[in-house]
Amino acid sequence: MGIETSCDETAVAIVDSDYKVRSQIVTRQIVHEKWGGVVPESASRAHLELIDESTSIAVQQSKLNPSDIDAIAVTIGPGLAGALWIGTSFAQGIALALKKPWLPVHHLEAHLWSVKLVQPHLTSPFLALLVSGGHTLLIHVNGYREYSVIGKTRDDSIGEAFDKAARMLKLGYPGGPAIENASKGLSSKQHFKLPITDIPNSYDFSFSGLKTALKNAIENHSEISSTEWAIAFQYAAVTSLLKPLQRYWKIHPQLPLVLTGGVASNELLRKYIFEFAIENKLKTYATPKEYCTDNAVMIAVAGIEMLKHKSDAKTIQVSIKPKWNLEELV
Ligand code: KG4
Ligand code: ZN
């Protein structure tokens, strides 16, 4: 069983050890929409209200007996402290009642290995582009828990940039899907260009210049519609993400690329990456769209990986870790 409560999704899933999804419940908490961002206290309260029933439904839908569950994996970080406590205490309670182990999961490691849902036999080394609301990481994966971060954002994450841009354009929250929907099928109309960032001699990313450029452009060009700005923003954000990746990948063409995280559900990003891979004879595996944004299937998958690599033995006495670097995992 996987349980995810690190931010504003309350999610529970049951996955077999061969990555077959038995059941999954994801509730995106709507209380945050009117604020255009997640309110931590409201998130904790909503998790508390939703977690019990979500778990009962996930068990019912799996058609398993609770005693058939081998282990309970739960996100212990990074994320919102109050929200993490709800999922972690709940998982520990279930584990105690079922006399089964509980597995402390790193949220980003779960995004990373969610690719096993499409590529169960993926072997290291590989590259990963992990793009979410909190992180923008280019990772060189040498093996399980051998992660080298090659590039990261110097300011906003790409997901955050999408969310802030959507707020400026009054398109709603979360911003990524709102901008993508506003841009759908209209790419040929784009006359306005926003700046693309590619930092020399580095594989880092930056999105704050793009955000400021959009803010100024909106103020100076009131005649241009939010749809046209959405198209221009999506193009510039996706292209800024691709530049460092393409430079690093060209030096390591033998490595397949794993594309994952909430922003990886973006169609334009997927299209550009697959096109580049085909042109350059490179391999790419992307997490299925439905498992890119936060969910508990990926938490269960991370738990399966922990059991396979016996890394649960090292992490028995742990608490929540609201701030937790991927490279600290051993
Ligand atoms: O992985 P995720 O669900 O949560 C974190 O771990 O942060 O990612 C959420 C982020 C949000 O910033 C959201 O706007 C963005 O992913 N996102 C997208 C799309 N769907 C979600 N960004 C661009 N295009 C999308 N289709
Ligand atoms: Zn996430």
Short mmCIF file of C-alpha atoms and ligand atoms in Angstrom, two decimals:
data_model
loop_
_atom_site.label_atom_id
_atom_site.label_comp_id
_atom_site.label_asym_id
_atom_site.label_seq_id
_atom_site.Cartn_x
_atom_site.Cartn_y
_atom_site.Cartn_z
CA MET A 1 0.00 0.00 0.00
CA GLY A 2 1.19 3.52 -0.76
CA ILE A 3 0.03 6.64 1.09
CA GLU A 4 0.78 10.21 -0.07
CA THR A 5 -0.09 13.36 1.91
CA SER A 6 2.95 15.61 1.39
CA CYS A 7 1.09 18.51 -0.23
CA ASP A 8 -2.49 18.95 -1.46
CA GLU A 9 -3.33 15.47 -2.73
CA THR A 10 -4.68 12.85 -0.35
CA ALA A 11 -3.86 9.57 -2.05
CA VAL A 12 -3.89 5.86 -1.29
CA ALA A 13 -3.05 3.01 -3.69
CA ILE A 14 -2.40 -0.70 -3.71
CA VAL A 15 0.16 -2.04 -6.18
CA ASP A 16 1.40 -5.62 -6.75
CA SER A 17 5.13 -6.34 -6.59
CA ASP A 18 5.13 -6.65 -10.42
CA TYR A 19 3.85 -3.02 -10.63
CA LYS A 20 0.26 -3.92 -11.50
CA VAL A 21 -2.00 -1.25 -10.02
CA ARG A 22 -4.77 -2.89 -7.95
CA SER A 23 -6.50 0.31 -6.88
CA GLN A 24 -5.86 3.98 -6.42
CA ILE A 25 -7.66 6.95 -4.92
CA VAL A 26 -6.41 10.52 -5.43
CA THR A 27 -8.30 13.51 -4.11
CA ARG A 28 -6.99 16.93 -5.12
CA GLN A 29 -8.04 19.22 -2.32
CA ILE A 30 -10.12 22.02 -3.81
CA VAL A 31 -9.99 24.28 -0.71
CA HIS A 32 -6.75 25.85 -2.01
CA GLU A 33 -8.07 26.97 -5.39
CA LYS A 34 -9.44 30.29 -4.23
CA TRP A 35 -6.00 31.24 -2.83
CA GLY A 36 -4.06 30.25 -5.97
CA GLY A 37 -1.64 28.14 -3.88
CA VAL A 38 -1.58 25.57 -1.06
CA VAL A 39 -2.52 26.72 2.47
CA PRO A 40 -0.61 24.32 4.80
CA GLU A 41 -3.11 24.35 7.70
CA SER A 42 -6.06 23.68 5.38
CA ALA A 43 -4.11 20.88 3.67
CA SER A 44 -3.53 19.09 7.00
CA ARG A 45 -7.20 19.40 7.96
CA ALA A 46 -8.36 18.09 4.58
CA HIS A 47 -5.93 15.12 4.77
CA LEU A 48 -7.35 14.25 8.18
CA GLU A 49 -10.89 14.31 6.79
CA LEU A 50 -10.06 12.25 3.69
CA ILE A 51 -7.43 9.68 4.64
CA ASP A 52 -9.59 7.14 6.44
CA GLU A 53 -12.25 6.79 3.77
CA SER A 54 -9.70 6.92 0.92
CA THR A 55 -7.91 3.94 2.49
CA SER A 56 -11.13 1.93 2.97
CA ILE A 57 -12.13 2.51 -0.66
CA ALA A 58 -8.65 1.61 -1.95
CA VAL A 59 -8.77 -1.68 -0.01
CA GLN A 60 -12.32 -2.45 -1.21
CA GLN A 61 -11.45 -1.71 -4.86
CA SER A 62 -8.34 -3.90 -4.73
CA LYS A 63 -10.54 -6.89 -3.77
CA LEU A 64 -7.83 -7.92 -1.29
CA ASN A 65 -8.08 -8.59 2.41
CA PRO A 66 -6.12 -6.07 4.48
CA SER A 67 -3.99 -9.00 5.69
CA ASP A 68 -2.83 -9.59 2.08
CA ILE A 69 -0.96 -6.27 2.12
CA ASP A 70 2.77 -6.86 2.59
CA ALA A 71 3.91 -3.38 3.64
CA ILE A 72 2.68 0.20 3.99
CA ALA A 73 4.82 2.82 2.19
CA VAL A 74 4.28 6.46 3.06
CA THR A 75 5.86 9.77 2.04
CA ILE A 76 7.81 11.16 5.01
CA GLY A 77 9.31 14.07 3.04
CA PRO A 78 10.02 16.47 1.53
CA GLY A 79 6.76 18.33 1.96
CA LEU A 80 4.54 20.25 4.39
CA ALA A 81 5.27 19.16 7.98
CA GLY A 82 1.66 19.00 9.20
CA ALA A 83 0.50 17.21 6.07
CA LEU A 84 3.37 14.68 6.27
CA TRP A 85 2.49 13.90 9.91
CA ILE A 86 -1.07 12.92 8.98
CA GLY A 87 -0.02 10.34 6.38
CA THR A 88 2.94 9.06 8.39
CA SER A 89 1.01 8.56 11.66
CA PHE A 90 -1.85 6.95 9.76
CA ALA A 91 0.50 4.55 7.95
CA GLN A 92 2.25 3.63 11.20
CA GLY A 93 -1.14 2.91 12.79
CA ILE A 94 -2.18 0.59 9.95
CA ALA A 95 1.20 -1.15 10.00
CA LEU A 96 0.87 -1.75 13.74
CA ALA A 97 -2.66 -3.11 13.38
CA LEU A 98 -1.74 -5.41 10.46
CA LYS A 99 1.63 -6.38 12.00
CA LYS A 100 3.34 -5.42 8.72
CA PRO A 101 6.33 -3.08 8.14
CA TRP A 102 5.92 0.57 7.23
CA LEU A 103 8.33 2.05 4.68
CA PRO A 104 9.44 5.71 4.82
CA VAL A 105 9.44 7.07 1.26
CA HIS A 106 11.24 10.07 -0.25
CA HIS A 107 8.68 11.82 -2.47
CA LEU A 108 11.17 12.59 -5.26
CA GLU A 109 12.55 9.07 -5.28
CA ALA A 110 8.94 7.94 -5.77
CA HIS A 111 8.54 10.27 -8.79
CA LEU A 112 11.82 8.88 -10.15
CA TRP A 113 10.91 5.19 -9.93
CA SER A 114 7.30 5.69 -11.08
CA VAL A 115 8.75 5.01 -14.54
CA LYS A 116 8.78 1.30 -13.54
CA LEU A 117 5.06 1.37 -14.30
CA VAL A 118 5.97 1.54 -18.01
CA GLN A 119 9.47 0.10 -17.95
CA PRO A 120 9.57 -2.56 -15.21
CA HIS A 121 13.00 -3.82 -16.31
CA LEU A 122 14.73 -0.44 -16.55
CA THR A 123 18.36 -0.73 -15.47
CA SER A 124 20.86 1.91 -14.37
CA PRO A 125 22.63 4.01 -15.43
CA PHE A 126 20.14 6.48 -16.86
CA LEU A 127 19.37 10.20 -16.86
CA ALA A 128 16.25 11.60 -15.25
CA LEU A 129 14.50 14.91 -15.76
CA LEU A 130 12.38 15.34 -12.65
CA VAL A 131 10.09 18.33 -13.01
CA SER A 132 7.49 19.15 -10.38
CA GLY A 133 5.97 21.95 -8.33
CA GLY A 134 8.88 21.91 -5.89
CA HIS A 135 11.84 20.73 -7.98
CA THR A 136 13.53 20.93 -11.37
CA LEU A 137 16.34 18.38 -11.44
CA LEU A 138 18.54 16.76 -14.05
CA ILE A 139 19.85 13.61 -12.36
CA HIS A 140 22.47 11.10 -13.44
CA VAL A 141 21.32 7.82 -11.89
CA ASN A 142 24.16 5.33 -11.52
CA GLY A 143 22.17 2.80 -9.53
CA TYR A 144 19.53 2.53 -6.83
CA ARG A 145 20.29 5.36 -4.38
CA GLU A 146 23.28 6.50 -6.43
CA TYR A 147 21.92 9.83 -7.56
CA SER A 148 24.07 12.73 -8.83
CA VAL A 149 22.23 15.97 -9.41
CA ILE A 150 23.76 17.45 -12.58
CA GLY A 151 21.51 20.48 -12.84
CA LYS A 152 18.86 22.16 -10.73
CA THR A 153 16.92 25.38 -10.76
CA ARG A 154 18.64 28.48 -9.41
CA ASP A 155 15.32 30.13 -8.52
CA ASP A 156 11.75 28.95 -9.17
CA SER A 157 10.95 25.37 -10.10
CA ILE A 158 9.33 25.01 -13.50
CA GLY A 159 6.01 23.97 -11.90
CA GLU A 160 6.09 27.06 -9.68
CA ALA A 161 6.76 29.21 -12.76
CA PHE A 162 3.70 27.70 -14.49
CA ASP A 163 1.61 28.34 -11.35
CA LYS A 164 2.77 31.97 -11.03
CA ALA A 165 2.28 32.64 -14.74
CA ALA A 166 -1.26 31.24 -14.61
CA ARG A 167 -2.00 33.49 -11.62
CA MET A 168 -0.76 36.56 -13.56
CA LEU A 169 -2.91 35.53 -16.51
CA LYS A 170 -5.90 34.78 -14.23
CA LEU A 171 -6.17 31.26 -15.63
CA GLY A 172 -6.61 29.43 -12.31
CA TYR A 173 -4.75 26.89 -10.17
CA PRO A 174 -2.86 24.59 -10.64
CA GLY A 175 -1.22 26.66 -13.33
CA GLY A 176 0.39 23.93 -15.45
CA PRO A 177 -2.81 22.29 -16.68
CA ALA A 178 -4.52 25.74 -16.89
CA ILE A 179 -1.79 27.09 -19.21
CA GLU A 180 -1.68 23.89 -21.22
CA ASN A 181 -5.47 23.92 -21.73
CA ALA A 182 -5.48 27.61 -22.68
CA SER A 183 -2.75 26.94 -25.28
CA LYS A 184 -4.30 23.77 -26.76
CA GLY A 185 -4.28 23.61 -30.54
CA LEU A 186 -3.30 27.26 -30.87
CA SER A 187 0.48 27.08 -31.19
CA SER A 188 0.47 28.41 -34.76
CA LYS A 189 -0.95 31.73 -33.55
CA GLN A 190 2.13 32.59 -31.53
CA HIS A 191 3.61 35.98 -32.55
CA PHE A 192 5.05 36.96 -29.16
CA LYS A 193 8.30 35.60 -27.89
CA LEU A 194 9.33 35.44 -24.24
CA PRO A 195 13.01 34.92 -23.29
CA ILE A 196 14.56 31.44 -23.20
CA THR A 197 17.17 30.93 -20.48
CA ASP A 198 20.23 28.76 -21.10
CA ILE A 199 22.98 29.36 -18.51
CA PRO A 200 26.46 28.98 -20.08
CA ASN A 201 28.90 26.40 -18.67
CA SER A 202 26.22 24.89 -16.44
CA TYR A 203 23.34 22.44 -16.57
CA ASP A 204 21.29 24.52 -14.12
CA PHE A 205 17.91 25.99 -14.97
CA SER A 206 16.35 29.39 -14.24
CA PHE A 207 12.78 30.57 -14.63
CA SER A 208 12.68 33.88 -12.75
CA GLY A 209 13.74 35.95 -15.81
CA LEU A 210 10.90 34.43 -17.82
CA LYS A 211 8.43 35.19 -15.02
CA THR A 212 9.53 38.85 -14.84
CA ALA A 213 9.45 39.15 -18.63
CA LEU A 214 5.87 37.87 -18.66
CA LYS A 215 4.85 40.30 -15.90
CA ASN A 216 6.31 43.27 -17.83
CA ALA A 217 4.87 42.08 -21.13
CA ILE A 218 1.35 41.78 -19.69
CA GLU A 219 1.59 45.32 -18.25
CA ASN A 220 2.88 46.82 -21.51
CA HIS A 221 0.60 44.97 -23.95
CA SER A 222 -2.94 44.96 -22.63
CA GLU A 223 -4.20 44.31 -26.19
CA ILE A 224 -2.77 40.76 -26.17
CA SER A 225 -5.01 37.98 -24.85
CA SER A 226 -4.13 35.67 -21.97
CA THR A 227 -4.33 32.74 -24.41
CA GLU A 228 -1.56 34.21 -26.55
CA TRP A 229 0.60 34.82 -23.46
CA ALA A 230 -0.08 31.27 -22.28
CA ILE A 231 1.20 29.89 -25.61
CA ALA A 232 4.31 32.09 -25.48
CA PHE A 233 5.00 31.20 -21.84
CA GLN A 234 4.60 27.45 -22.31
CA TYR A 235 6.94 27.50 -25.31
CA ALA A 236 9.64 29.53 -23.50
CA ALA A 237 9.41 27.48 -20.26
CA VAL A 238 9.60 24.12 -22.04
CA THR A 239 12.47 25.28 -24.30
CA SER A 240 14.42 26.66 -21.28
CA LEU A 241 14.07 23.24 -19.67
CA LEU A 242 15.28 21.39 -22.75
CA LYS A 243 18.48 23.34 -23.46
CA PRO A 244 20.66 22.05 -20.55
CA LEU A 245 19.18 18.55 -20.88
CA GLN A 246 20.03 18.38 -24.59
CA ARG A 247 23.60 19.54 -23.98
CA TYR A 248 24.22 16.91 -21.27
CA TRP A 249 22.42 14.13 -23.13
CA LYS A 250 24.50 14.70 -26.28
CA ILE A 251 27.64 14.00 -24.22
CA HIS A 252 26.06 10.80 -22.79
CA PRO A 253 24.04 9.42 -25.70
CA GLN A 254 24.22 5.88 -24.34
CA LEU A 255 21.99 6.82 -21.39
CA PRO A 256 18.21 6.52 -21.66
CA LEU A 257 16.22 9.44 -20.29
CA VAL A 258 13.45 9.12 -17.73
CA LEU A 259 10.93 11.96 -17.77
CA THR A 260 8.85 12.31 -14.63
CA GLY A 261 7.11 14.63 -12.10
CA GLY A 262 3.93 16.72 -12.36
CA VAL A 263 5.18 18.92 -15.21
CA ALA A 264 6.07 15.79 -17.22
CA SER A 265 2.35 15.45 -17.97
CA ASN A 266 2.73 18.49 -20.27
CA GLU A 267 2.09 17.43 -23.88
CA LEU A 268 4.43 19.98 -25.46
CA LEU A 269 7.31 18.89 -23.21
CA ARG A 270 6.68 15.21 -23.97
CA LYS A 271 6.45 15.92 -27.71
CA TYR A 272 9.71 17.94 -27.85
CA ILE A 273 11.61 15.34 -25.81
CA PHE A 274 10.40 12.40 -27.90
CA GLU A 275 11.17 14.30 -31.15
CA PHE A 276 14.69 15.15 -29.97
CA ALA A 277 15.23 11.53 -28.89
CA ILE A 278 14.11 10.16 -32.27
CA GLU A 279 16.25 12.66 -34.23
CA ASN A 280 19.31 11.76 -32.17
CA LYS A 281 18.58 8.01 -31.78
CA LEU A 282 18.25 8.30 -27.99
CA LYS A 283 15.95 6.30 -25.69
CA THR A 284 13.26 7.92 -23.56
CA TYR A 285 10.78 6.55 -21.04
CA ALA A 286 8.13 8.84 -19.60
CA THR A 287 5.96 8.11 -16.59
CA PRO A 288 2.35 7.63 -17.81
CA LYS A 289 0.54 10.98 -17.66
CA GLU A 290 -1.94 9.82 -15.03
CA TYR A 291 0.95 9.02 -12.62
CA CYS A 292 3.02 12.18 -13.22
CA THR A 293 1.24 14.45 -10.77
CA ASP A 294 1.22 13.44 -7.11
CA ASN A 295 -0.36 10.07 -6.44
CA ALA A 296 0.07 7.08 -4.15
CA VAL A 297 0.82 4.52 -6.87
CA MET A 298 4.33 5.98 -7.15
CA ILE A 299 4.71 5.79 -3.34
CA ALA A 300 3.82 2.09 -3.42
CA VAL A 301 6.31 1.61 -6.29
CA ALA A 302 9.04 3.33 -4.22
CA GLY A 303 8.14 0.95 -1.36
CA ILE A 304 8.50 -2.05 -3.70
CA GLU A 305 11.95 -0.78 -4.73
CA MET A 306 12.93 -0.36 -1.06
CA LEU A 307 11.95 -3.95 -0.31
CA LYS A 308 13.75 -5.25 -3.41
CA HIS A 309 16.94 -3.43 -2.41
CA LYS A 310 16.49 -4.21 1.29
CA SER A 311 16.91 -0.53 2.11
CA ASP A 312 14.01 -0.67 4.58
CA ALA A 313 16.38 -2.23 7.11
CA LYS A 314 18.38 1.03 7.36
CA THR A 315 15.43 3.29 8.01
CA ILE A 316 13.41 1.83 10.87
CA GLN A 317 13.69 4.74 13.33
CA VAL A 318 12.67 7.75 11.31
CA SER A 319 10.39 10.70 11.68
CA ILE A 320 9.07 13.04 9.00
CA LYS A 321 11.62 15.02 6.94
CA PRO A 322 9.99 18.18 5.54
CA LYS A 323 13.33 19.19 3.97
CA TRP A 324 15.18 16.26 2.46
CA ASN A 325 17.75 16.19 -0.31
CA LEU A 326 17.58 13.31 -2.82
CA GLU A 327 21.36 12.86 -2.69
CA GLU A 328 21.20 12.19 1.08
CA LEU A 329 19.49 8.84 0.42
CA VAL A 330 21.82 5.87 0.88
O1 KG4 B 1 4.66 16.46 -8.97
P1 KG4 B 1 3.56 17.40 -8.61
O2 KG4 B 1 2.15 16.89 -8.67
O3 KG4 B 1 3.77 17.95 -7.17
C1 KG4 B 1 5.01 18.22 -6.61
O4 KG4 B 1 5.71 17.25 -6.21
O5 KG4 B 1 5.37 19.42 -6.60
O6 KG4 B 1 3.73 18.67 -9.54
C2 KG4 B 1 2.81 19.72 -9.46
C3 KG4 B 1 3.23 20.78 -10.45
C4 KG4 B 1 2.37 22.04 -10.36
O7 KG4 B 1 3.25 23.16 -10.33
C5 KG4 B 1 1.56 22.00 -11.64
O8 KG4 B 1 1.24 23.29 -12.14
C6 KG4 B 1 2.49 21.26 -12.58
O9 KG4 B 1 3.09 20.27 -11.79
N1 KG4 B 1 1.77 20.63 -13.69
C7 KG4 B 1 1.94 20.94 -14.99
C8 KG4 B 1 1.00 20.16 -15.71
N2 KG4 B 1 0.30 19.39 -14.82
C9 KG4 B 1 0.79 19.69 -13.59
N3 KG4 B 1 2.78 21.81 -15.59
C10 KG4 B 1 2.71 21.92 -16.93
N4 KG4 B 1 1.82 21.23 -17.69
C11 KG4 B 1 0.96 20.35 -17.13
N5 KG4 B 1 0.09 19.67 -17.87
ZN ZN B 2 5.34 15.46 -6.47
#
